[in-house]
Amino acid sequence: MEQAATDLTRLAGHELAARIASGDVSSVEATQAHLDRIAAVDGELHAFLHVNDGALEQARAIDERRARGEQLHELAGSPVAIKDVLCTIGMPSTSGSRILEGWVPPYDATVVARLKAAGLVALGKTNMDEFAMGSSTEHSAYGPTRNPWDPERIPGGSGGGSAAAVAAFEAPFAVGSDTGGSIRQPAAVTGTVGVKPTYGGVSRYGAIALASSLDQVGPVTRTVLDSALIHDVIGGHDPHDSTSLDREWPSFTAAAREGAASGSLAGLRVGVVKELDSEGIAPDVQARFQETVQVLTDAGAEVVEVSCPSFEYSVAAYYLILPAEASSNLARFDSVRFGLRVEQQGQTVEDVMAASREAGFGPEVKRRIILGTYALSAGYYDAYYGSAQKVRTLIQRDFDAAFEQVDLLISPAAPTTAFKLGEKINDPLAMYVNDITTIPANLAGIPGMGLPMGLGDDGMPVGLQLLAPMFEDERLYRAGATIEALLAERWGGILTSRAPALRDAASGGSSGTSTNGAAA
Amino acid sequence: MSEITREQVQHLAGLARIALTDDEVTSLTTELSQIVDAIATVREVAGDDVPATSHPVPMANVLRADEAGETLTHAEAFAGAPSHDGERFRVSAILGEEQ
Amino acid sequence: MKAKLMDFDKALELFEPVLGFEVHVELGTSTKMFSAAPNPAHPEFHGAEPNTLIDPLSLGLPGSLPVTNETAVRYSISLGLALGCQIATSCRFARKNYFYPDTPKNYQISQYDEPIAFEGAVEIELASGRQVTVPIERAHMEEDAGKLTHVGGSTGRIQGAEYSLVDYNRAGVPLVEIVTHMIFGAEHDAPELARAYVGAIRDIVLSLGISEARMERGNLRCDANVSLRPRGSQQLGTRTETKNVNSMRSVERAVRYEIQRQAAILADGGTITQETRHWHEDTGETSPGRPKSDADDYRYFPEPDLLPVEPSRELVEELRAALPEQPVARKRRLKAEWGFSDLEFQDVVNGDMLHVVEATVAAGAAPQSARKWWTGEIARVANERGVEAASLVEPAHVAELQRLIDERTLSDRLARQALEGVMAGEGSPAEVAEARGLKVVTDESALVAAVDEALAAQPDVLAKIRDGKVQAAGAVIGAVMKAMRGQADAARVREIVLERAAG
Ligand SMILES: [Mg+2]
Ligand SMILES: [Zn+2]
């Protein structure tokens, strides 16, 4: 029984889904296995802020529908973990903030509604930096999430909870949100796969907004195919989101399957962005990246260097646009209609609002709200916010020029492996420059994928980033699945299969620890 | 070197409705100065000939037909409210005037 | 403390008034500006219970997003065209950031540097026949805020209240804000011009059918800017902004008051504070509100949740072709159609009753009857109660009242009683007549019997009538009407009296 449960959590998402679809495994069994795994390891990891106590009931309902012979979605009955940034009926949705502690929305985010409609079973809500402001999940009001590969290290952020959950086999599928890398960077440092879709490819309705013009919801999984499966469920036009793209998307699942099967990158032109392959990148990350470039070349890809000179200004532009939009988006947390209220007898509503926001927001949130308020305030708008929006145009032009030469761009997904908890918490600037590799895609709106490319000198995962032109998410899945297959062939399995198993009482403790560069 | 002053931080906190402590004002004054210095580079990059991009995918005229949809019940509306009287949200006395 | 006022004519001798107006029009679409929640400014949703016309966006719930109402955009373009404005080929929404409990997101989605309509003009005609062109700077789309109720304290006003209650039904109602350029040269006509301008906007909005434009319900709200400058000076004075004056009569009074108040201060060597002021209907005064300060840093920026609106030229031309006539042209046409004398027509216009008379005629009444009701009995009651005549009774009910008279179901006197019931909310004229038992007695034999009885009781009068002193019949007619409790047709009674006296 315990053995079977362990096996189910170790399956790739698509394998588990196939076994549920065939009737080999019930949704209740699959869900129970993951709930057991959460019970066993999450005390240490803290990937979840809330575990869905209705999960088994939902699983049972799916099993009953299947038993009645209903035609169900291929993922029906599979468990999924949901980043706490998404509104969920019946489960608290806090965005990692004290100011929303215990708040249960009266509506589902479109992404959540679509997962439900496809019959996926929500395991619970995953931890995140407060309002998705951060790169380490240390800024969660409810305490940090730890990296399953080494609990002393951060799991990346802001979506550290979703990445850690799939890396630690607590969930086969998860969803996250990516404003400046919050899906791709956690994927990189936890050895998992994550995709930021083209802006507008996935609905933002019901995703608690950080920066409206940058936010995108996307999949977080252990394999490229699994991400494609989730993307196909959650993507597509939503009339509740004005910025949602009203267009036909190809099947990303089909693209991933074809890519994995082909084993070849012949004819693919790949660009290495000069500006993302420089100073700040750690030597071991650099080494894995060079090895990966060689793997691509061996598989027939033509790899060239391209230049995106304006990327140099992307972090600066990002740290103006994000705080500006966030300062406005977060104004609604005023203690009037929902959320924390801190009140003393005789106070005016103005005082109550200010006291509630003082008590409900953490230091990073306050820092960015004040910065954003500054960037928008009279006399500074043109110099800061206005200039940042122009930089955005320049970055888009850089991408346009690059994609005239190549089909895909590649770079390390993060400059270093996971750092230690607390290492950068008091140095916002050091934390900010960490996002250099992922930010340009958000500013330009283009799709990006993070996937594993080996281990660093410290035995921690190193991630590769793929970037495609706007609307060409399919290319990420096709090429990503090929690269994943080529690397897995070299490694003898996908990277997460080597993740240390944590102190897992249920598994019997197969604590295989990799030490050196897996790809070496 | 940007010169963010304490008074400026206090003014911004007022606009942002956050009752910062003195210690927070102190640390934010320093941090904000550093951050603003680091990001001030954006001012040098783009000239007047570069248009601003406020939205990554250029689109226009996303409009909705004027048809009524679902509404929230009082139970749904007030479930998360800090204070209400069953019909309306309740707040303490208001000092300022409407805009 | 009562403000010192200068005599109006004296104020105009010393100073030149400069005016400006911001008028907010609530659009009567089915749904809100940016969400599918029902719109309380639509007739179907009047009087809804608090917080029932709400959805996630109306409450600014985390994760909620705006989507623009197509009909609101069409209405805004039509209004812009009717104001003689150019329509933007591309316009954007912006966020206006400020904290206030009636504003669920703590920003208002509005338009800032790219309004949908700009640079127009409205022609108005004053009682004197003077024509004035009011220059329009812009008309932009935005959303309304919720409604606050202040509880505790003695006044029900914001000051002194213990707490406040918020209803978000109105949050998100589509608004068009119409902003004028500064208006010079109004001179003595300034107060009347203010009233006429708001009336012209109201007429335009009504003729477009885009709003009920009921000021007392807040469908139309006027902020009046007034400043004065000494005669001969080229420099503008400091202005005040009197907010949300909720009737046309009040707009006129508020402008007059501000001119008199500011003139007294300036003549004493004082200075005007740039501030918002509140109009008090009861005392006929304005009181100081919020001074303009750096707290007014609204941090506008383009709304990232919405995309530009780019009205096609085809749409603009389609809406232009469907525009109703301009108010001044309309007045000329109506005067001719109705056949009113100059005096009669001016009476209607001055009483601001053009639209109600028009609606009453449309509902079937003869123009002269419609005019008499509105400028007569209804105007008298409105004046007595200090409210707008239009708020007292529906034009269709006035037409019905006149029909009941024409059908001889009601006498003039009974009709006035029925009107009283209608104004008290007892129902339509027919319903009131039914409920109150108001009906002209048409039973001839009953009338004859009553006349005979009255003549028998007053033999001296009978003698006088027989002597040819017909005017003496009045006493008998009065007695009969009294006996019939007023429910007889006096003309018919008179005929019968003369017949029976002669018989
Ligand atoms: Mg205004
Ligand atoms: Zn306005």
Short mmCIF file of N, CA and C in Angstrom, two decimals, chain A residues 333-469:
data_model
loop_
_atom_site.label_atom_id
_atom_site.label_comp_id
_atom_site.label_asym_id
_atom_site.label_seq_id
_atom_site.Cartn_x
_atom_site.Cartn_y
_atom_site.Cartn_z
N PHE A 333 -6.49 46.82 -1.14
CA PHE A 333 -6.39 46.16 0.18
C PHE A 333 -6.46 47.25 1.24
N ASP A 334 -7.69 47.65 1.57
CA ASP A 334 -7.90 48.82 2.41
C ASP A 334 -8.75 48.51 3.64
N SER A 335 -9.07 47.23 3.85
CA SER A 335 -9.81 46.76 5.02
C SER A 335 -11.30 47.08 4.97
N VAL A 336 -11.81 47.53 3.83
CA VAL A 336 -13.23 47.90 3.77
C VAL A 336 -14.10 46.71 3.35
N ARG A 337 -13.73 46.01 2.28
CA ARG A 337 -14.60 44.97 1.73
C ARG A 337 -14.11 43.56 2.01
N PHE A 338 -12.81 43.42 2.29
CA PHE A 338 -12.21 42.10 2.53
C PHE A 338 -10.87 42.34 3.19
N GLY A 339 -10.34 41.28 3.77
CA GLY A 339 -8.98 41.35 4.28
C GLY A 339 -8.87 41.94 5.68
N LEU A 340 -7.62 42.00 6.11
CA LEU A 340 -7.29 42.42 7.48
C LEU A 340 -7.76 43.85 7.77
N ARG A 341 -8.35 44.02 8.99
CA ARG A 341 -8.62 45.38 9.47
C ARG A 341 -7.98 45.53 10.84
N VAL A 342 -7.20 46.59 10.98
CA VAL A 342 -6.61 46.92 12.27
C VAL A 342 -7.22 48.25 12.69
N GLU A 343 -7.89 48.24 13.83
CA GLU A 343 -8.76 49.36 14.16
C GLU A 343 -8.70 49.66 15.64
N GLN A 344 -8.68 50.93 15.94
CA GLN A 344 -8.80 51.33 17.35
C GLN A 344 -9.97 52.27 17.49
N GLN A 345 -10.58 52.21 18.64
CA GLN A 345 -11.74 53.06 18.94
C GLN A 345 -11.43 54.51 18.58
N GLY A 346 -12.37 55.13 17.89
CA GLY A 346 -12.23 56.55 17.62
C GLY A 346 -11.39 56.90 16.41
N GLN A 347 -10.82 55.90 15.75
CA GLN A 347 -10.01 56.20 14.57
C GLN A 347 -10.88 56.51 13.37
N THR A 348 -10.39 57.38 12.50
CA THR A 348 -11.10 57.63 11.24
C THR A 348 -10.78 56.49 10.28
N VAL A 349 -11.56 56.40 9.22
CA VAL A 349 -11.33 55.33 8.25
C VAL A 349 -9.97 55.50 7.59
N GLU A 350 -9.52 56.72 7.44
CA GLU A 350 -8.20 56.97 6.86
C GLU A 350 -7.12 56.32 7.72
N ASP A 351 -7.23 56.52 9.04
CA ASP A 351 -6.26 55.92 9.96
C ASP A 351 -6.35 54.40 9.94
N VAL A 352 -7.59 53.92 9.88
CA VAL A 352 -7.78 52.46 9.90
C VAL A 352 -7.15 51.84 8.66
N MET A 353 -7.37 52.47 7.51
CA MET A 353 -6.77 51.96 6.27
C MET A 353 -5.26 51.93 6.39
N ALA A 354 -4.68 53.03 6.85
CA ALA A 354 -3.22 53.13 6.93
C ALA A 354 -2.66 52.13 7.93
N ALA A 355 -3.35 51.94 9.05
CA ALA A 355 -2.88 50.99 10.06
C ALA A 355 -3.02 49.56 9.55
N SER A 356 -4.10 49.28 8.83
CA SER A 356 -4.31 47.93 8.31
C SER A 356 -3.26 47.59 7.27
N ARG A 357 -2.94 48.54 6.42
CA ARG A 357 -1.93 48.29 5.38
C ARG A 357 -0.53 48.19 5.99
N GLU A 358 -0.30 48.96 7.04
CA GLU A 358 0.98 48.87 7.74
C GLU A 358 1.15 47.47 8.36
N ALA A 359 0.07 46.98 8.96
CA ALA A 359 0.16 45.68 9.64
C ALA A 359 0.08 44.51 8.65
N GLY A 360 -0.65 44.71 7.54
CA GLY A 360 -0.93 43.59 6.65
C GLY A 360 0.13 43.34 5.59
N PHE A 361 0.89 44.34 5.25
CA PHE A 361 1.91 44.18 4.20
C PHE A 361 3.28 43.94 4.82
N GLY A 362 4.07 43.09 4.20
CA GLY A 362 5.44 42.85 4.64
C GLY A 362 6.39 43.90 4.08
N PRO A 363 7.65 43.87 4.52
CA PRO A 363 8.60 44.93 4.15
C PRO A 363 8.85 45.04 2.64
N GLU A 364 8.91 43.92 1.93
CA GLU A 364 9.18 44.00 0.49
C GLU A 364 8.00 44.63 -0.23
N VAL A 365 6.80 44.31 0.21
CA VAL A 365 5.60 44.89 -0.42
C VAL A 365 5.57 46.39 -0.18
N LYS A 366 5.85 46.79 1.04
CA LYS A 366 5.86 48.23 1.33
C LYS A 366 6.93 48.94 0.49
N ARG A 367 8.09 48.30 0.41
CA ARG A 367 9.20 48.90 -0.35
C ARG A 367 8.74 49.15 -1.79
N ARG A 368 8.12 48.15 -2.39
CA ARG A 368 7.75 48.30 -3.80
C ARG A 368 6.56 49.25 -3.97
N ILE A 369 5.64 49.26 -3.03
CA ILE A 369 4.52 50.21 -3.14
C ILE A 369 5.05 51.65 -3.07
N ILE A 370 5.96 51.88 -2.14
CA ILE A 370 6.51 53.24 -2.01
C ILE A 370 7.30 53.61 -3.27
N LEU A 371 8.08 52.67 -3.76
CA LEU A 371 8.85 52.92 -4.99
C LEU A 371 7.91 53.20 -6.16
N GLY A 372 6.85 52.42 -6.28
CA GLY A 372 5.90 52.61 -7.38
C GLY A 372 5.14 53.92 -7.26
N THR A 373 4.83 54.29 -6.03
CA THR A 373 4.14 55.56 -5.80
C THR A 373 5.04 56.72 -6.23
N TYR A 374 6.32 56.56 -5.91
CA TYR A 374 7.32 57.56 -6.31
C TYR A 374 7.39 57.66 -7.84
N ALA A 375 7.47 56.49 -8.50
CA ALA A 375 7.66 56.48 -9.95
C ALA A 375 6.49 57.12 -10.68
N LEU A 376 5.30 57.08 -10.08
CA LEU A 376 4.11 57.63 -10.75
C LEU A 376 3.79 59.04 -10.31
N SER A 377 4.47 59.52 -9.26
CA SER A 377 4.00 60.78 -8.68
C SER A 377 4.38 61.97 -9.54
N ALA A 378 3.64 63.04 -9.29
CA ALA A 378 3.76 64.24 -10.11
C ALA A 378 5.22 64.67 -10.20
N GLY A 379 5.67 64.93 -11.39
CA GLY A 379 7.02 65.42 -11.57
C GLY A 379 8.03 64.32 -11.85
N TYR A 380 7.67 63.06 -11.56
CA TYR A 380 8.61 61.97 -11.79
C TYR A 380 8.14 61.01 -12.88
N TYR A 381 6.86 61.11 -13.23
CA TYR A 381 6.26 60.15 -14.14
C TYR A 381 7.06 60.00 -15.43
N ASP A 382 7.30 61.12 -16.10
CA ASP A 382 7.97 61.05 -17.41
C ASP A 382 9.37 60.45 -17.30
N ALA A 383 10.09 60.91 -16.26
CA ALA A 383 11.47 60.46 -16.11
C ALA A 383 11.54 58.97 -15.81
N TYR A 384 10.63 58.49 -14.98
CA TYR A 384 10.74 57.10 -14.54
C TYR A 384 9.78 56.17 -15.28
N TYR A 385 8.50 56.29 -14.96
CA TYR A 385 7.55 55.35 -15.57
C TYR A 385 7.55 55.49 -17.09
N GLY A 386 7.49 56.73 -17.56
CA GLY A 386 7.47 56.98 -19.00
C GLY A 386 8.71 56.45 -19.68
N SER A 387 9.88 56.68 -19.09
CA SER A 387 11.13 56.19 -19.68
C SER A 387 11.16 54.67 -19.69
N ALA A 388 10.66 54.06 -18.61
CA ALA A 388 10.67 52.60 -18.53
C ALA A 388 9.80 52.00 -19.64
N GLN A 389 8.70 52.65 -19.94
CA GLN A 389 7.82 52.15 -21.00
C GLN A 389 8.51 52.27 -22.37
N LYS A 390 9.39 53.25 -22.49
CA LYS A 390 10.15 53.36 -23.74
C LYS A 390 11.21 52.26 -23.84
N VAL A 391 11.83 51.97 -22.70
CA VAL A 391 12.81 50.88 -22.69
C VAL A 391 12.12 49.59 -23.14
N ARG A 392 10.89 49.46 -22.73
CA ARG A 392 10.12 48.29 -23.13
C ARG A 392 10.04 48.18 -24.65
N THR A 393 9.83 49.29 -25.29
CA THR A 393 9.79 49.31 -26.75
C THR A 393 11.14 48.86 -27.32
N LEU A 394 12.22 49.36 -26.72
CA LEU A 394 13.56 48.99 -27.21
C LEU A 394 13.81 47.50 -27.04
N ILE A 395 13.35 46.96 -25.93
CA ILE A 395 13.55 45.52 -25.69
C ILE A 395 12.74 44.69 -26.69
N GLN A 396 11.54 45.13 -26.97
CA GLN A 396 10.75 44.44 -27.99
C GLN A 396 11.46 44.48 -29.34
N ARG A 397 12.06 45.62 -29.64
CA ARG A 397 12.78 45.74 -30.92
C ARG A 397 13.98 44.80 -30.96
N ASP A 398 14.68 44.70 -29.81
CA ASP A 398 15.82 43.76 -29.74
C ASP A 398 15.34 42.33 -30.03
N PHE A 399 14.24 41.96 -29.42
CA PHE A 399 13.72 40.61 -29.65
C PHE A 399 13.31 40.43 -31.11
N ASP A 400 12.63 41.45 -31.66
CA ASP A 400 12.21 41.35 -33.06
C ASP A 400 13.42 41.10 -33.97
N ALA A 401 14.49 41.88 -33.72
CA ALA A 401 15.69 41.74 -34.54
C ALA A 401 16.31 40.36 -34.36
N ALA A 402 16.36 39.90 -33.11
CA ALA A 402 16.96 38.58 -32.83
C ALA A 402 16.16 37.48 -33.52
N PHE A 403 14.85 37.58 -33.45
CA PHE A 403 14.03 36.51 -34.02
C PHE A 403 13.95 36.58 -35.55
N GLU A 404 14.53 37.62 -36.11
CA GLU A 404 14.68 37.59 -37.57
C GLU A 404 15.81 36.66 -37.96
N GLN A 405 16.75 36.48 -37.01
CA GLN A 405 17.90 35.62 -37.31
C GLN A 405 17.71 34.19 -36.84
N VAL A 406 16.97 34.01 -35.76
CA VAL A 406 16.88 32.67 -35.16
C VAL A 406 15.44 32.33 -34.81
N ASP A 407 15.22 31.02 -34.57
CA ASP A 407 13.88 30.55 -34.21
C ASP A 407 13.62 30.62 -32.71
N LEU A 408 14.70 30.40 -31.96
CA LEU A 408 14.60 30.36 -30.50
C LEU A 408 15.80 31.05 -29.92
N LEU A 409 15.62 31.59 -28.71
CA LEU A 409 16.77 32.11 -27.97
C LEU A 409 16.97 31.23 -26.74
N ILE A 410 18.24 31.08 -26.36
CA ILE A 410 18.50 30.32 -25.14
C ILE A 410 19.43 31.10 -24.22
N SER A 411 19.29 30.84 -22.94
CA SER A 411 20.17 31.44 -21.93
C SER A 411 20.03 30.60 -20.67
N PRO A 412 20.94 30.77 -19.72
CA PRO A 412 20.66 30.18 -18.41
C PRO A 412 19.36 30.80 -17.88
N ALA A 413 18.56 30.01 -17.15
CA ALA A 413 17.30 30.53 -16.63
C ALA A 413 17.51 31.36 -15.37
N ALA A 414 18.61 31.11 -14.68
CA ALA A 414 18.96 31.90 -13.50
C ALA A 414 20.47 31.96 -13.44
N PRO A 415 21.03 33.04 -12.92
CA PRO A 415 22.48 33.21 -12.95
C PRO A 415 23.24 32.26 -12.01
N THR A 416 22.56 31.77 -10.99
CA THR A 416 23.24 30.88 -10.04
C THR A 416 22.31 29.73 -9.69
N THR A 417 22.83 28.76 -8.98
CA THR A 417 21.94 27.76 -8.38
C THR A 417 21.28 28.41 -7.16
N ALA A 418 20.41 27.64 -6.52
CA ALA A 418 19.67 28.17 -5.38
C ALA A 418 20.61 28.64 -4.29
N PHE A 419 20.36 29.86 -3.82
CA PHE A 419 21.19 30.35 -2.71
C PHE A 419 20.55 29.95 -1.39
N LYS A 420 21.29 30.22 -0.32
CA LYS A 420 20.83 29.80 1.01
C LYS A 420 19.74 30.73 1.52
N LEU A 421 18.84 30.18 2.28
CA LEU A 421 17.81 31.02 2.91
C LEU A 421 18.49 32.13 3.71
N GLY A 422 17.98 33.33 3.59
CA GLY A 422 18.50 34.44 4.37
C GLY A 422 19.69 35.13 3.74
N GLU A 423 20.27 34.53 2.71
CA GLU A 423 21.52 35.05 2.15
C GLU A 423 21.34 36.46 1.55
N LYS A 424 20.22 36.69 0.89
CA LYS A 424 20.05 37.99 0.21
C LYS A 424 18.85 38.78 0.72
N ILE A 425 18.25 38.27 1.78
CA ILE A 425 16.97 38.84 2.20
C ILE A 425 17.08 40.32 2.55
N ASN A 426 18.25 40.74 3.04
CA ASN A 426 18.39 42.15 3.42
C ASN A 426 19.05 43.01 2.35
N ASP A 427 19.15 42.45 1.17
CA ASP A 427 19.80 43.19 0.09
C ASP A 427 18.90 43.17 -1.14
N PRO A 428 17.91 44.05 -1.15
CA PRO A 428 16.94 44.01 -2.25
C PRO A 428 17.59 44.09 -3.63
N LEU A 429 18.63 44.91 -3.74
CA LEU A 429 19.23 45.07 -5.07
C LEU A 429 19.85 43.78 -5.57
N ALA A 430 20.53 43.05 -4.67
CA ALA A 430 21.13 41.77 -5.05
C ALA A 430 20.04 40.80 -5.49
N MET A 431 18.92 40.87 -4.79
CA MET A 431 17.80 40.02 -5.13
C MET A 431 17.26 40.41 -6.51
N TYR A 432 17.18 41.69 -6.77
CA TYR A 432 16.57 42.17 -8.02
C TYR A 432 17.40 41.75 -9.25
N VAL A 433 18.72 41.88 -9.16
CA VAL A 433 19.53 41.58 -10.36
C VAL A 433 19.48 40.09 -10.71
N ASN A 434 19.07 39.30 -9.74
CA ASN A 434 18.88 37.87 -9.96
C ASN A 434 17.92 37.57 -11.10
N ASP A 435 17.03 38.50 -11.38
CA ASP A 435 15.98 38.27 -12.37
C ASP A 435 16.39 38.68 -13.78
N ILE A 436 17.63 39.05 -13.96
CA ILE A 436 18.09 39.62 -15.23
C ILE A 436 17.76 38.75 -16.43
N THR A 437 17.85 37.43 -16.25
CA THR A 437 17.68 36.55 -17.41
C THR A 437 16.21 36.40 -17.81
N THR A 438 15.33 36.49 -16.85
CA THR A 438 13.92 36.20 -17.13
C THR A 438 13.08 37.42 -17.44
N ILE A 439 13.50 38.57 -16.94
CA ILE A 439 12.70 39.80 -17.05
C ILE A 439 12.41 40.24 -18.49
N PRO A 440 13.38 40.19 -19.41
CA PRO A 440 13.09 40.74 -20.75
C PRO A 440 11.85 40.11 -21.41
N ALA A 441 11.62 38.82 -21.18
CA ALA A 441 10.46 38.17 -21.80
C ALA A 441 9.16 38.78 -21.30
N ASN A 442 9.09 39.11 -20.02
CA ASN A 442 7.87 39.72 -19.49
C ASN A 442 7.67 41.12 -20.05
N LEU A 443 8.76 41.87 -20.14
CA LEU A 443 8.63 43.23 -20.67
C LEU A 443 8.14 43.20 -22.11
N ALA A 444 8.58 42.19 -22.86
CA ALA A 444 8.21 42.12 -24.27
C ALA A 444 6.94 41.31 -24.51
N GLY A 445 6.53 40.52 -23.54
CA GLY A 445 5.31 39.73 -23.69
C GLY A 445 5.51 38.38 -24.35
N ILE A 446 6.76 38.02 -24.62
CA ILE A 446 7.01 36.76 -25.37
C ILE A 446 7.01 35.55 -24.43
N PRO A 447 6.83 34.35 -24.96
CA PRO A 447 6.79 33.15 -24.12
C PRO A 447 8.19 32.64 -23.79
N GLY A 448 8.29 32.00 -22.62
CA GLY A 448 9.57 31.45 -22.19
C GLY A 448 9.36 30.19 -21.38
N MET A 449 10.38 29.33 -21.43
CA MET A 449 10.32 28.07 -20.68
C MET A 449 11.59 27.91 -19.87
N GLY A 450 11.43 27.40 -18.65
CA GLY A 450 12.59 27.00 -17.87
C GLY A 450 12.59 25.49 -17.76
N LEU A 451 13.75 24.87 -17.99
CA LEU A 451 13.83 23.41 -17.86
C LEU A 451 15.24 23.05 -17.39
N PRO A 452 15.39 21.85 -16.81
CA PRO A 452 16.68 21.52 -16.20
C PRO A 452 17.77 21.30 -17.24
N MET A 453 19.02 21.70 -16.91
CA MET A 453 20.14 21.38 -17.80
C MET A 453 21.31 20.81 -17.01
N GLY A 454 21.02 20.26 -15.82
CA GLY A 454 22.09 19.60 -15.08
C GLY A 454 22.19 20.12 -13.67
N LEU A 455 23.32 19.77 -13.03
CA LEU A 455 23.52 20.18 -11.65
C LEU A 455 24.77 21.04 -11.56
N GLY A 456 24.75 21.95 -10.61
CA GLY A 456 25.90 22.81 -10.39
C GLY A 456 26.93 22.12 -9.52
N ASP A 457 28.00 22.85 -9.23
CA ASP A 457 29.07 22.29 -8.40
C ASP A 457 28.57 21.90 -7.02
N ASP A 458 27.51 22.55 -6.60
CA ASP A 458 26.96 22.28 -5.28
C ASP A 458 25.89 21.19 -5.31
N GLY A 459 25.73 20.54 -6.45
CA GLY A 459 24.73 19.48 -6.55
C GLY A 459 23.32 19.99 -6.70
N MET A 460 23.20 21.28 -6.89
CA MET A 460 21.87 21.87 -7.04
C MET A 460 21.54 22.05 -8.53
N PRO A 461 20.24 21.99 -8.85
CA PRO A 461 19.85 22.07 -10.26
C PRO A 461 20.24 23.39 -10.93
N VAL A 462 20.48 23.26 -12.21
CA VAL A 462 20.77 24.42 -13.05
C VAL A 462 19.75 24.41 -14.18
N GLY A 463 19.20 25.59 -14.49
CA GLY A 463 18.11 25.63 -15.47
C GLY A 463 18.49 26.33 -16.75
N LEU A 464 17.85 25.86 -17.83
CA LEU A 464 18.00 26.46 -19.15
C LEU A 464 16.72 27.24 -19.45
N GLN A 465 16.87 28.39 -20.10
CA GLN A 465 15.70 29.14 -20.53
C GLN A 465 15.60 29.12 -22.05
N LEU A 466 14.41 28.82 -22.54
CA LEU A 466 14.12 28.95 -23.97
C LEU A 466 13.16 30.10 -24.15
N LEU A 467 13.39 30.92 -25.16
CA LEU A 467 12.48 32.02 -25.46
C LEU A 467 12.07 31.92 -26.91
N ALA A 468 10.77 32.14 -27.17
CA ALA A 468 10.26 32.09 -28.55
C ALA A 468 9.58 33.41 -28.87
N PRO A 469 9.38 33.67 -30.16
CA PRO A 469 8.66 34.89 -30.52
C PRO A 469 7.23 34.87 -29.99
#
